[in-house]
mmCIF file of C-alpha atoms and ligand atoms in Angstrom:
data_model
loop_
_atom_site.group_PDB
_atom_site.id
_atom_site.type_symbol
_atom_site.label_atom_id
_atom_site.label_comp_id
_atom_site.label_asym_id
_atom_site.label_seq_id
_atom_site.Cartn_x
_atom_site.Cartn_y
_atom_site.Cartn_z
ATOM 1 C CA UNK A 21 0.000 0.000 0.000
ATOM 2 C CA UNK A 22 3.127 2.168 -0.349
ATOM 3 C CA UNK A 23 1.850 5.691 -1.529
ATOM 4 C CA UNK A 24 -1.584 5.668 0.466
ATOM 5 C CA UNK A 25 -2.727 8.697 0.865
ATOM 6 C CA UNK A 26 -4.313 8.854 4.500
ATOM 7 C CA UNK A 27 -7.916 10.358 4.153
ATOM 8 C CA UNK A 28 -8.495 12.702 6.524
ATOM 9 C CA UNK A 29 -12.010 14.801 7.221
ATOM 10 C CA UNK A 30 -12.030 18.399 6.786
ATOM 11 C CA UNK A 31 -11.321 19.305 10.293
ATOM 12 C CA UNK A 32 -8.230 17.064 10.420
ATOM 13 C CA UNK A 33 -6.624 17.889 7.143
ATOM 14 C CA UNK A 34 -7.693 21.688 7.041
ATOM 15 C CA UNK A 35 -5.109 23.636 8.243
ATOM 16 C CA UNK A 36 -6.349 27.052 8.384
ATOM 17 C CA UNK A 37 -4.491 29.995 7.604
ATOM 18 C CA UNK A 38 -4.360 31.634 11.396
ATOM 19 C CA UNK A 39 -3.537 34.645 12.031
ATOM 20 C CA UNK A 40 -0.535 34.053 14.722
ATOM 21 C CA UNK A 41 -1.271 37.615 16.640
ATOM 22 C CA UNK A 42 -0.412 37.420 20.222
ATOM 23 C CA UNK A 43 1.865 34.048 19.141
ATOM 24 C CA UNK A 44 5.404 35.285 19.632
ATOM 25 C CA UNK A 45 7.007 32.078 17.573
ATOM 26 C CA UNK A 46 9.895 34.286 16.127
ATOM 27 C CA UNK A 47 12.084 32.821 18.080
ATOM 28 C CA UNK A 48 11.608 29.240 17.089
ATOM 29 C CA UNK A 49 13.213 27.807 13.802
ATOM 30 C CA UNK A 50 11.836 28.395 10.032
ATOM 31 C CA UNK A 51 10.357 24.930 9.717
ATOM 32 C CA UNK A 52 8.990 24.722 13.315
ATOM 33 C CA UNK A 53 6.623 28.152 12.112
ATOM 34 C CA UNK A 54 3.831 26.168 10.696
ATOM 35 C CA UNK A 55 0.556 27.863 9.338
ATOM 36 C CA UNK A 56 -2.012 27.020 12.044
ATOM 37 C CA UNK A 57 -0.261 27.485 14.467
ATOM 38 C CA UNK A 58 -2.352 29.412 17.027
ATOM 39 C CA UNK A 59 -3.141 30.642 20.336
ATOM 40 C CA UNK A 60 -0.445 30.394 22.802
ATOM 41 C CA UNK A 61 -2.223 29.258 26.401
ATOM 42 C CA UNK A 62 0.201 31.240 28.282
ATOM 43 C CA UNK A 63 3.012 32.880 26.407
ATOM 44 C CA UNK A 64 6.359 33.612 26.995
ATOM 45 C CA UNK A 65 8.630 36.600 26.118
ATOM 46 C CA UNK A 66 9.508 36.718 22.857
ATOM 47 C CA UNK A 67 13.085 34.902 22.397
ATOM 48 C CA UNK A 68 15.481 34.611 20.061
ATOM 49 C CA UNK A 69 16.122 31.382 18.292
ATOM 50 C CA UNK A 70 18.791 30.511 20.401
ATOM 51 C CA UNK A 71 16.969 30.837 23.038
ATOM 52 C CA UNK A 72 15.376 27.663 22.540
ATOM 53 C CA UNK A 73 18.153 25.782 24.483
ATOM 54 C CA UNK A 74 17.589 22.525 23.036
ATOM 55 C CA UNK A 75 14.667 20.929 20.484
ATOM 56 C CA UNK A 76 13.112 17.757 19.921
ATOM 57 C CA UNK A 77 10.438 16.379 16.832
ATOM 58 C CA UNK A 78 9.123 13.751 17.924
ATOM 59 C CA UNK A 79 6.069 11.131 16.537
ATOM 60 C CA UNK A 80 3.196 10.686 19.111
ATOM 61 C CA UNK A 81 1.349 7.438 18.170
ATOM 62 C CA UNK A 82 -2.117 6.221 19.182
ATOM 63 C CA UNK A 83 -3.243 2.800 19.633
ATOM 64 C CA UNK A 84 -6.072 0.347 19.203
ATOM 65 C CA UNK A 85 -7.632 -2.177 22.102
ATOM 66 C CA UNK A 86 -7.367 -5.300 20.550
ATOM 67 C CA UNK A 87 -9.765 -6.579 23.010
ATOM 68 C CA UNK A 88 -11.045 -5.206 26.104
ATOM 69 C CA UNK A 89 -12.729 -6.443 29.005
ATOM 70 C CA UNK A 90 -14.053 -4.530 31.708
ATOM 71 C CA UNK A 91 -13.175 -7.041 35.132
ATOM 72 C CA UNK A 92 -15.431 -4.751 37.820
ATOM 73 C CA UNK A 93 -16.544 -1.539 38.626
ATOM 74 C CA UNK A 94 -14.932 0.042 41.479
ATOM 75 C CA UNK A 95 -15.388 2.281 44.326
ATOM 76 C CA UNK A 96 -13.764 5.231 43.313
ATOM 77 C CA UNK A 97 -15.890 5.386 39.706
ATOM 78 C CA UNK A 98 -13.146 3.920 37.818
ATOM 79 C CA UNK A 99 -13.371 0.329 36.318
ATOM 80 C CA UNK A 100 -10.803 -2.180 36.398
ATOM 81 C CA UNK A 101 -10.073 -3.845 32.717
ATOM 82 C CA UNK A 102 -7.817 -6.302 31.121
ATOM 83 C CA UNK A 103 -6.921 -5.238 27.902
ATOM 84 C CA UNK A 104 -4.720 -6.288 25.052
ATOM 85 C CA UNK A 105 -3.438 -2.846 23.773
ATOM 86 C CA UNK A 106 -1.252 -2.109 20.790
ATOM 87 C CA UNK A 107 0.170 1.439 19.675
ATOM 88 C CA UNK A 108 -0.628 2.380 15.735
ATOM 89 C CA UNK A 109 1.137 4.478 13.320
ATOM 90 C CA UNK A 110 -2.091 6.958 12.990
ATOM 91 C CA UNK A 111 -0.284 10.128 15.023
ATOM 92 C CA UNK A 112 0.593 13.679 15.524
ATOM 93 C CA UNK A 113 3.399 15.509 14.939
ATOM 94 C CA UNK A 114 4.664 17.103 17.952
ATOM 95 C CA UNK A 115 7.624 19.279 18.387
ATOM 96 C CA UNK A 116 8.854 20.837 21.758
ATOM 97 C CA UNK A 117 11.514 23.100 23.083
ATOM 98 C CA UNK A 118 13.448 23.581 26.445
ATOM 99 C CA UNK A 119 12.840 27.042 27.489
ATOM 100 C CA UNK A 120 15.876 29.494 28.635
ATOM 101 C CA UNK A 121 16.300 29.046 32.356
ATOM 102 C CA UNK A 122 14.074 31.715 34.113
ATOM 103 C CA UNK A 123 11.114 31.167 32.131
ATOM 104 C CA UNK A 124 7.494 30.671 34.244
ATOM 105 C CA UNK A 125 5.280 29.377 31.755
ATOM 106 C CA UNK A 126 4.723 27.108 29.105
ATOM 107 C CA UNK A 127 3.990 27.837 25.131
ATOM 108 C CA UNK A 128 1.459 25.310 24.305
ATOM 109 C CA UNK A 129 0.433 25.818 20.498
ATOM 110 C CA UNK A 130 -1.931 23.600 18.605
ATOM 111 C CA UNK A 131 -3.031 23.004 14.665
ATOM 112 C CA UNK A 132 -6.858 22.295 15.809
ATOM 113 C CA UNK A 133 -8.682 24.999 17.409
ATOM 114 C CA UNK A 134 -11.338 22.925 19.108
ATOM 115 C CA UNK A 135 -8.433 21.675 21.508
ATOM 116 C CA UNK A 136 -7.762 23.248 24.353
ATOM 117 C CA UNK A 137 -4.684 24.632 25.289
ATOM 118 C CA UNK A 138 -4.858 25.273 28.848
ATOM 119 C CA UNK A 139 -4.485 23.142 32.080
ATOM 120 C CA UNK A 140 -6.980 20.838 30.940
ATOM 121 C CA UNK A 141 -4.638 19.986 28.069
ATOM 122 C CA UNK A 142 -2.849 16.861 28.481
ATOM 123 C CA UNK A 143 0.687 18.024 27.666
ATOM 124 C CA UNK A 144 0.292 20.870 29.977
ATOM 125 C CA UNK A 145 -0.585 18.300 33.057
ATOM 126 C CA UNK A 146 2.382 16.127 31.417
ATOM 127 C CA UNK A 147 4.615 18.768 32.141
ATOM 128 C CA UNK A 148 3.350 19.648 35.346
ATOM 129 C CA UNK A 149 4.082 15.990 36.759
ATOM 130 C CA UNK A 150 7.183 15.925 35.294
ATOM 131 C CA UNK A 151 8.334 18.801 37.171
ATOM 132 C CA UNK A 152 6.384 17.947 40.367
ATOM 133 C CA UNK A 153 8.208 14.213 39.877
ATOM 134 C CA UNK A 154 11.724 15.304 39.087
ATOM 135 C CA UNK A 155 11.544 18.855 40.740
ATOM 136 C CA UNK A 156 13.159 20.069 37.638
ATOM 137 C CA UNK A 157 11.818 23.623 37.569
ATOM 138 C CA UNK A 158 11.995 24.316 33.537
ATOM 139 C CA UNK A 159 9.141 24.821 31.154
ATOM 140 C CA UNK A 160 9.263 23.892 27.674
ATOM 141 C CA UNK A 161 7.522 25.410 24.108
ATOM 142 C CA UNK A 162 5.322 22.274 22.727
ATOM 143 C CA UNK A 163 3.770 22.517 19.150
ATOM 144 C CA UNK A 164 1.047 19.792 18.289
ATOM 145 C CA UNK A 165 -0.030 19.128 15.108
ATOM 146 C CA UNK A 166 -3.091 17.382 15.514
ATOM 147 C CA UNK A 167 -4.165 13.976 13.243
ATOM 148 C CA UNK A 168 -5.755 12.006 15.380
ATOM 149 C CA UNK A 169 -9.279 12.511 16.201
ATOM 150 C CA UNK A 170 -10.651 12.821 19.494
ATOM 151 C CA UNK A 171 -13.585 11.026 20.750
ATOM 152 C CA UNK A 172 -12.530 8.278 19.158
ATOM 153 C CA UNK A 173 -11.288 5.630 21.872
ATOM 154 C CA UNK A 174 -7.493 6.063 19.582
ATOM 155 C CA UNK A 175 -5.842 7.704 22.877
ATOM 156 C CA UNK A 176 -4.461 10.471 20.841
ATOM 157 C CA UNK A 177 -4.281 12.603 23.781
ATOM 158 C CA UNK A 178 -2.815 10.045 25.912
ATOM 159 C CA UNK A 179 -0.089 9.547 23.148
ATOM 160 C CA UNK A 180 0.468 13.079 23.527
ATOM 161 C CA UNK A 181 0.911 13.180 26.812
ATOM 162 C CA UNK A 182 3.506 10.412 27.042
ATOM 163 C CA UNK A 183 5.224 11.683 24.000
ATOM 164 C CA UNK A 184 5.774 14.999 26.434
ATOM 165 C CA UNK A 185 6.818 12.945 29.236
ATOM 166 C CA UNK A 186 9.451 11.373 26.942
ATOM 167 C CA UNK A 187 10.226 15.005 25.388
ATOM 168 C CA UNK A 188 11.091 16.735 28.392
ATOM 169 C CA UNK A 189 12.710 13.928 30.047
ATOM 170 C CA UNK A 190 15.247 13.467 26.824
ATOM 171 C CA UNK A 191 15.352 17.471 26.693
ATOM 172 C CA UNK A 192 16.670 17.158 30.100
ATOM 173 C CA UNK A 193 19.269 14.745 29.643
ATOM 174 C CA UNK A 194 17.147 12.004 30.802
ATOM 175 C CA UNK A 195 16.714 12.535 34.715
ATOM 176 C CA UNK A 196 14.136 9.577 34.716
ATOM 177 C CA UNK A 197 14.082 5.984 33.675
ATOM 178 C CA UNK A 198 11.383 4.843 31.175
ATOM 179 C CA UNK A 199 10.006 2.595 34.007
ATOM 180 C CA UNK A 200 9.821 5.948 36.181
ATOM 181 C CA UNK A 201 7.981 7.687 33.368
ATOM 182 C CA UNK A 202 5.651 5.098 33.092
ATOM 183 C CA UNK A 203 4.649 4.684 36.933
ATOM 184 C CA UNK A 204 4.171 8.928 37.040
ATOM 185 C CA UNK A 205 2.081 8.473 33.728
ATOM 186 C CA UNK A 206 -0.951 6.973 35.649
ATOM 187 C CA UNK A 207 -1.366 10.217 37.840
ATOM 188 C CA UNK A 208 -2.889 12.220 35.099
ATOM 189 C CA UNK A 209 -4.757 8.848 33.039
ATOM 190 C CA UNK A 210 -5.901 5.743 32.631
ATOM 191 C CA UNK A 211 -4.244 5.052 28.838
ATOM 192 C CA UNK A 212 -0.873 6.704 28.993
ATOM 193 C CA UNK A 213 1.100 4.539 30.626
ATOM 194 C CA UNK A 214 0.743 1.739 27.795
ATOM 195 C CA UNK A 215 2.593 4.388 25.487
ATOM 196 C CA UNK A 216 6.177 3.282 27.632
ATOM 197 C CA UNK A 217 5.563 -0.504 26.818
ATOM 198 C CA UNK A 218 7.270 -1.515 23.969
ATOM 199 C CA UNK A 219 3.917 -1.453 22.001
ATOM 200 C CA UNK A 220 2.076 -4.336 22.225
ATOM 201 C CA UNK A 221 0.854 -4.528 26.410
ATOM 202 C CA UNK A 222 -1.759 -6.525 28.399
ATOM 203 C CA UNK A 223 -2.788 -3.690 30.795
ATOM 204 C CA UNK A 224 -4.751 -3.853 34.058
ATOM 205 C CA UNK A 225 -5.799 -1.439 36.927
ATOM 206 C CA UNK A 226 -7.235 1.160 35.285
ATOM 207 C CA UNK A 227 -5.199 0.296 32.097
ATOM 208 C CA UNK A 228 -2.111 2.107 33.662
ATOM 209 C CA UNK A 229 -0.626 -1.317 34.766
ATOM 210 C CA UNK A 230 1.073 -2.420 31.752
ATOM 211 C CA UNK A 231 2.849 -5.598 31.090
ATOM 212 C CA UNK A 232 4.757 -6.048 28.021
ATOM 213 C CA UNK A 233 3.686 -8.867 25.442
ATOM 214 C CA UNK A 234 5.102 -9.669 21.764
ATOM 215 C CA UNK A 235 2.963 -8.152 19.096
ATOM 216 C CA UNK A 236 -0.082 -10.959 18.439
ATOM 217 C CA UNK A 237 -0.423 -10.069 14.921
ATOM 218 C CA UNK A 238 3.138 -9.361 11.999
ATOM 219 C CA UNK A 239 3.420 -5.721 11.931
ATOM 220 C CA UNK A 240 2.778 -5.879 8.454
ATOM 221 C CA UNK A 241 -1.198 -6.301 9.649
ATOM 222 C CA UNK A 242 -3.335 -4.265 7.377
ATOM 223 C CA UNK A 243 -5.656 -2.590 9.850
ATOM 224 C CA UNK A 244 -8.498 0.242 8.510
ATOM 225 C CA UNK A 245 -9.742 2.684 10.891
ATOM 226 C CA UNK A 246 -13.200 4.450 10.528
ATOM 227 C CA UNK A 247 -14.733 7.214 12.801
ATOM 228 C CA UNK A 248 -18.019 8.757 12.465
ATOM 229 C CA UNK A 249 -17.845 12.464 13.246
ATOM 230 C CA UNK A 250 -19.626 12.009 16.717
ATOM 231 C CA UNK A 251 -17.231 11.117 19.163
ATOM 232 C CA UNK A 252 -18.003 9.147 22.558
ATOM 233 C CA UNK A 253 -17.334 10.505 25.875
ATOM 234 C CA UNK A 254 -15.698 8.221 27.761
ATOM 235 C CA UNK A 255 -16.792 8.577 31.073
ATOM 236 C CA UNK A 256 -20.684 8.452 29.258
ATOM 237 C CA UNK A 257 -19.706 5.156 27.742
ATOM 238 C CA UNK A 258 -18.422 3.817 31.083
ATOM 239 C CA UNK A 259 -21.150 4.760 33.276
ATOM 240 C CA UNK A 260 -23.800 3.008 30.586
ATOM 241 C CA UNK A 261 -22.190 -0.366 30.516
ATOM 242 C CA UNK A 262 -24.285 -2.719 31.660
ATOM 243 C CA UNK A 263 -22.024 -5.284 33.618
ATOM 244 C CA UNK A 264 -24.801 -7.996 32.685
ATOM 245 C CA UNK A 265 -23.789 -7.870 29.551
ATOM 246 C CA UNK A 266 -20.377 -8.378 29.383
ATOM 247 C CA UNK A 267 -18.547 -10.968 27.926
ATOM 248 C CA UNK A 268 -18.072 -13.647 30.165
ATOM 249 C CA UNK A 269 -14.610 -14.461 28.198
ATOM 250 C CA UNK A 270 -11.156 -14.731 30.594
ATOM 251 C CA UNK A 271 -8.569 -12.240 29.597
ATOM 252 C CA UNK A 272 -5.621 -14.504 29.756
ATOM 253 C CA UNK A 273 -7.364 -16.822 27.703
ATOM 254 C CA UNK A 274 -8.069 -13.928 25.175
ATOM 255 C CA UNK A 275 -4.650 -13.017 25.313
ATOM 256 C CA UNK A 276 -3.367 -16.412 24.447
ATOM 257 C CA UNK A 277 -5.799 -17.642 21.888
ATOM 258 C CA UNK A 278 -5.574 -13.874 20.374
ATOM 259 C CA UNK A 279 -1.690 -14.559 19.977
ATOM 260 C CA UNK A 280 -2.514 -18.211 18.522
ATOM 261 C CA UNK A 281 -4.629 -17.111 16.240
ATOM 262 C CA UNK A 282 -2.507 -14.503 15.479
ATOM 263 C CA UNK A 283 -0.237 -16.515 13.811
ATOM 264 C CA UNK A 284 -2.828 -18.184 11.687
ATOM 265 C CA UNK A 285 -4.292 -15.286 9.650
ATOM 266 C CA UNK A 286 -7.071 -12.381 10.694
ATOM 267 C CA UNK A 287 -10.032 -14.174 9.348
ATOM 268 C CA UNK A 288 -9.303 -16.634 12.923
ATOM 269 C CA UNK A 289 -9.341 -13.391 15.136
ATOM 270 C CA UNK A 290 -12.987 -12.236 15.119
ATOM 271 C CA UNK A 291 -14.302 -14.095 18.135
ATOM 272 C CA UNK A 292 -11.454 -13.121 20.579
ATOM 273 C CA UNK A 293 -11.817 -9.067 19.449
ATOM 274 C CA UNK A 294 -14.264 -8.929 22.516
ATOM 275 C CA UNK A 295 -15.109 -5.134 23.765
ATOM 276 C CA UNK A 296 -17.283 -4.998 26.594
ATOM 277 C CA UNK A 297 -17.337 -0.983 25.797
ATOM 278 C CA UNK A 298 -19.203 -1.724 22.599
ATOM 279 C CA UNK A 299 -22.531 -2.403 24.072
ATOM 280 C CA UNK A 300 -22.619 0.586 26.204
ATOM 281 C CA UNK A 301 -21.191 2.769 22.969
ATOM 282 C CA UNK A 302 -23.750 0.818 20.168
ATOM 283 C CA UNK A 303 -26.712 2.241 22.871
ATOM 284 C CA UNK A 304 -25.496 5.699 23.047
ATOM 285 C CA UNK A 305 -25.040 5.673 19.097
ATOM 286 C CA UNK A 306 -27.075 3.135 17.584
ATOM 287 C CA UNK A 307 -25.815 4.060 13.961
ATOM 288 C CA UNK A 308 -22.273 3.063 14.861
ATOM 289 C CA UNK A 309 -23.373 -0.340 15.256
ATOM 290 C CA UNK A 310 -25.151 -0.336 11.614
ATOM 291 C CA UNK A 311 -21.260 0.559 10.866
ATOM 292 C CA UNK A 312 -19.687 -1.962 12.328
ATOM 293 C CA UNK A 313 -22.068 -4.219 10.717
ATOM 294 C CA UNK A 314 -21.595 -2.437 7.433
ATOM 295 C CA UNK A 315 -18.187 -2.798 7.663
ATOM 296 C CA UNK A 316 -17.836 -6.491 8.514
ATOM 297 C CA UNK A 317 -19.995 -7.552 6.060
ATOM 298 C CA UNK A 318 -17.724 -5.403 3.512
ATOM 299 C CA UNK A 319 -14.562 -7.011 4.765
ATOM 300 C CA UNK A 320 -16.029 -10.410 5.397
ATOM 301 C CA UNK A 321 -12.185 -12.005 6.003
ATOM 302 C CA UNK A 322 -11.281 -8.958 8.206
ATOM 303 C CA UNK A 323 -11.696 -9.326 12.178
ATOM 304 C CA UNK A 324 -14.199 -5.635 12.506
ATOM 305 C CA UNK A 325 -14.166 -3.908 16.512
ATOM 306 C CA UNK A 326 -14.508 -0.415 18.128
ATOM 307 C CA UNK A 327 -11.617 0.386 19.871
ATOM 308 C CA UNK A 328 -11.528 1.614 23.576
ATOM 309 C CA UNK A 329 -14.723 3.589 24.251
ATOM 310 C CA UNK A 330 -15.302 4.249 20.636
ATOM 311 C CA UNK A 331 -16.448 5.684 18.106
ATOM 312 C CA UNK A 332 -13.571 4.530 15.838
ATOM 313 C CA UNK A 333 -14.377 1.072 14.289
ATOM 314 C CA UNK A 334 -11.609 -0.921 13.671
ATOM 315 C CA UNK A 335 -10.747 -3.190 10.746
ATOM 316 C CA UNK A 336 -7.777 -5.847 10.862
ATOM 317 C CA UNK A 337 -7.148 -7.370 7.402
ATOM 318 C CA UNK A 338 -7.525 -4.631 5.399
ATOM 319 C CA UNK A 339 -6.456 -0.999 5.128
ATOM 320 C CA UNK A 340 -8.660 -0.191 1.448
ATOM 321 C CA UNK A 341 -12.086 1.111 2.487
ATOM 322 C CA UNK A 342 -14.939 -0.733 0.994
ATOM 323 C CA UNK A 343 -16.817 0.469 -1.891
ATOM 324 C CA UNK A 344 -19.913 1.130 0.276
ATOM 325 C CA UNK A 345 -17.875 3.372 2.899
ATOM 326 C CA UNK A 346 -17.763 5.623 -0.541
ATOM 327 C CA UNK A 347 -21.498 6.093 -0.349
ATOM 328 C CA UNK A 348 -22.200 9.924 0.179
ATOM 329 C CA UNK A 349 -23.855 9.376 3.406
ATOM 330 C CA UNK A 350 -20.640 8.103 4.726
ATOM 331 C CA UNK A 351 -18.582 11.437 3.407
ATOM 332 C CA UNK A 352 -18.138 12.481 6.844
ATOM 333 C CA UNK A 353 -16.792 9.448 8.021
ATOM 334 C CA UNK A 354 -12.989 9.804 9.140
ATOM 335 C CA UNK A 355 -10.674 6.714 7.433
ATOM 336 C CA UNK A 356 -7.019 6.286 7.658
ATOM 337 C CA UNK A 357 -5.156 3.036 6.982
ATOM 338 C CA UNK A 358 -2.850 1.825 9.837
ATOM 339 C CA UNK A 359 -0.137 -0.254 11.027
ATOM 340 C CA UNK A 360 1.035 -1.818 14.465
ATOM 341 C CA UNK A 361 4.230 -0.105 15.776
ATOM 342 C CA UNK A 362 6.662 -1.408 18.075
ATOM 343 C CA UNK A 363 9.595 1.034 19.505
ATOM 344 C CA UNK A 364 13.079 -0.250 20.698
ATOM 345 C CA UNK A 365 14.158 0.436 23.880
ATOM 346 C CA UNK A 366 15.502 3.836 24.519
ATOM 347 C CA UNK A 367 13.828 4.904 21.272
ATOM 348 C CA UNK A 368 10.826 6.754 21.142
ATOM 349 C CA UNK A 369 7.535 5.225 18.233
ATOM 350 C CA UNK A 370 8.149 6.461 14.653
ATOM 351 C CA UNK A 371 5.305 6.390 11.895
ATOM 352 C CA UNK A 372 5.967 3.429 9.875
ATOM 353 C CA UNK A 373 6.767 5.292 6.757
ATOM 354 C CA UNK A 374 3.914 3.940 4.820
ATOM 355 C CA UNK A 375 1.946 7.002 3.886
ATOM 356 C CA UNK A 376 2.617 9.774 2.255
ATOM 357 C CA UNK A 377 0.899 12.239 4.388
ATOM 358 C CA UNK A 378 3.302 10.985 6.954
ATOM 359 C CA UNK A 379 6.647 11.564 5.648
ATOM 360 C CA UNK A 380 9.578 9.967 8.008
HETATM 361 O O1 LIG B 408 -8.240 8.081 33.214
HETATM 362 P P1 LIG B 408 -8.934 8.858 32.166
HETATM 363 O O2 LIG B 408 -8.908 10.325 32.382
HETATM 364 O O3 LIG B 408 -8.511 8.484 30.785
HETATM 365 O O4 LIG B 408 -10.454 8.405 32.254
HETATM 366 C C1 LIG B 408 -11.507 9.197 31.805
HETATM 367 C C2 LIG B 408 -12.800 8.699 32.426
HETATM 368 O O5 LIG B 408 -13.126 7.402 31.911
HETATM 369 C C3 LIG B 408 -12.730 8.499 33.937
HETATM 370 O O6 LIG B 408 -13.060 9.680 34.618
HETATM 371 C C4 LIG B 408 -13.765 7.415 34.169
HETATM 372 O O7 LIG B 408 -15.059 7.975 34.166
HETATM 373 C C5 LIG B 408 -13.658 6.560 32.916
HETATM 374 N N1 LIG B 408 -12.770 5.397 33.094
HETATM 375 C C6 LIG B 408 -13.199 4.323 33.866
HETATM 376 N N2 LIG B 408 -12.386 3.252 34.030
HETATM 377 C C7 LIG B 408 -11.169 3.216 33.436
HETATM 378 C C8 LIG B 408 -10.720 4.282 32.653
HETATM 379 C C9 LIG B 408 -11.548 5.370 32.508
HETATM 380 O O8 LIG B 408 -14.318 4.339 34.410
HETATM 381 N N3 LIG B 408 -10.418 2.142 33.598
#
């Protein structure tokens, strides 16, 4: 599928022309000044270039649930799962920059205007828990170019956040071990720490108690991704799952016969892509269950899931979107082919190189 070109919707692929008042970026180098650029949250004084003491690019991934079970509901609101994660090539671009000593605040700028960039922002609690962690007291310019969509159980802005942890810690000259990142990463979400594994993780707790596993599938996996443009919220999604109706499959056995199965081609994978999220998600938005449908009867020898708490429907077998996802009453439908990624240790994810739109 060399070539793809990843189809975007409008609000991903736009990037509007912004005006970049009150967005002193002068000081940051020629190809870091990208056109949408906006909206600083909190901006610093103007600096020159050099100012920038040190600078980092760096690929923030998302990643699919390759099954999920929810185990119990729990006292403080949060559920336990077991979950067989894997990080995905779909991602943002994200570039950051240590700040000259002396500096107060952060720069947080962002290519999507419907995402915040204040305190609610995930890179901005990142960097707050890195400094509270390492009592390193420097703040750091972070520019996010936004691909992934939100709402859309991907855990794009988890992947953010982690890639921010890992920024600022190499930025730093690495004051904290991976395994240190990954602990801290739990404080501020449920799907972050998965992000340290090495990509492929059987997570617990809350999902922040990750435990490496080898991929279950070759990375060369075709997997299709489609989103309607309603996303889910997923503390909605959580609170309507009806434990009744939850699979009654073990997660270890998933996890093995997943891995099995693995080895044997998609078309054996259907029955063990379990997500107990799906019922509660299919009852909020009924028509996203006419997609899955749609979709698996399209891609009959593809295994056909929602991810997470939705609303991205997940394909694995094919990355070529069926002739009937062309139908105008799908043209708002977000589609992107994908991979599985792996990093090495002491490297952070890169995109897999496949697609054009994503140039290495
Ligand atoms: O941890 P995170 O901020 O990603 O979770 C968002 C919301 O999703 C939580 O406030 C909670 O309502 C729900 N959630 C849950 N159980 C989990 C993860 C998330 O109930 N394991």
């Amino acid at each position: 599928m060399q070539g793809f070109a990843r189809a975007y919707p409008s609000s991903c692929t736009q990037r509007k022309v912004l005006s970049s008042k009150g967005c002193s970026n002068s000081f940051l180098p020629a190809s870091w000044r990208k056109v949408g650029v906006h909206r600083p949250v909190q901006s610093v004084a103007a600096a020159p270039a050099s100012s920038l003491e040190k600078q980092v690019s760096l690929f923030s991934p998302s990643k699919v649930n390759l099954f999920l079970r929810v185990v119990r509901r729990r006292e403080d609101g949060y559920h336990d799962l077991a979950s067989l994660f894997h990080v995905i090539d779909l991602g943002d671009d994200m570039d950051f920059g240590l700040l000259p000593e002396g500096a107060t605040s952060e720069t947080l700028e962002c290519s999507d205007p419907t995402v915040p960039t204040n305190d609610s922002n995930l890179v901005i609690k990142a960097l707050n828990l890195f400094r509270e962690k390492t009592g390193i007291k420097r703040f750091f310019y972070v520019n996010l170019d936004k691909k992934v969509p939100h709402g859309a159980g991907l855990g794009g802005g988890s992947g953010n956040a982690a890639t921010t942890l890992w920024a600022a810690n190499e930025l730093l000259g690495r004051p904290a071990t991976t395994a240190q990142l990954l602990k801290w990463s739990g404080d501020i979400g449920s799907d972050i720490s998965v992000f340290f594994s090495h990509g492929a993780a059987f997570c617990t707790g809350r999902g922040e108690i990750v435990e490496d596993v080898a991929p279950p599938l070759p990375l060369t996996t075709p997997l299709l991704l489609v989103k309607p443009p309603l996303g889910l919220s997923t503390p909605t999604i959580f609170k309507s799952l009806d434990l009744a109706r939850r699979s009654q499959r073990d997660p270890r056995e998933l996890l093995a016969s997943m891995t099995e199965a693995g080895q044997k081609g998609v078309r054996a994978l259907q029955e063990f892509c379990v997500n107990d999220l799906e019922q509660p998600a299919f009852d909020n938005l009924p028509q996203l269950a006419q997609l899955k449908t749609e979709i698996g009867h399209a891609l009959d020898s593809s295994a056909v899931f929602m991810t997470g708490s939705g609303s991205t429907i997940v394909a694995v077998g094919s990355d070529t979107a069926p002739a009937c996802l062309l139908d105008p009453k799908h043209k708002d439908l977000f589609i992107s082919p994908a991979r599985l990624i792996t990093r090495k240790s002491g490297e952070w994810y890169k995109p897999s190189g496949m697609w054009s739109s994503s140039p290495q």
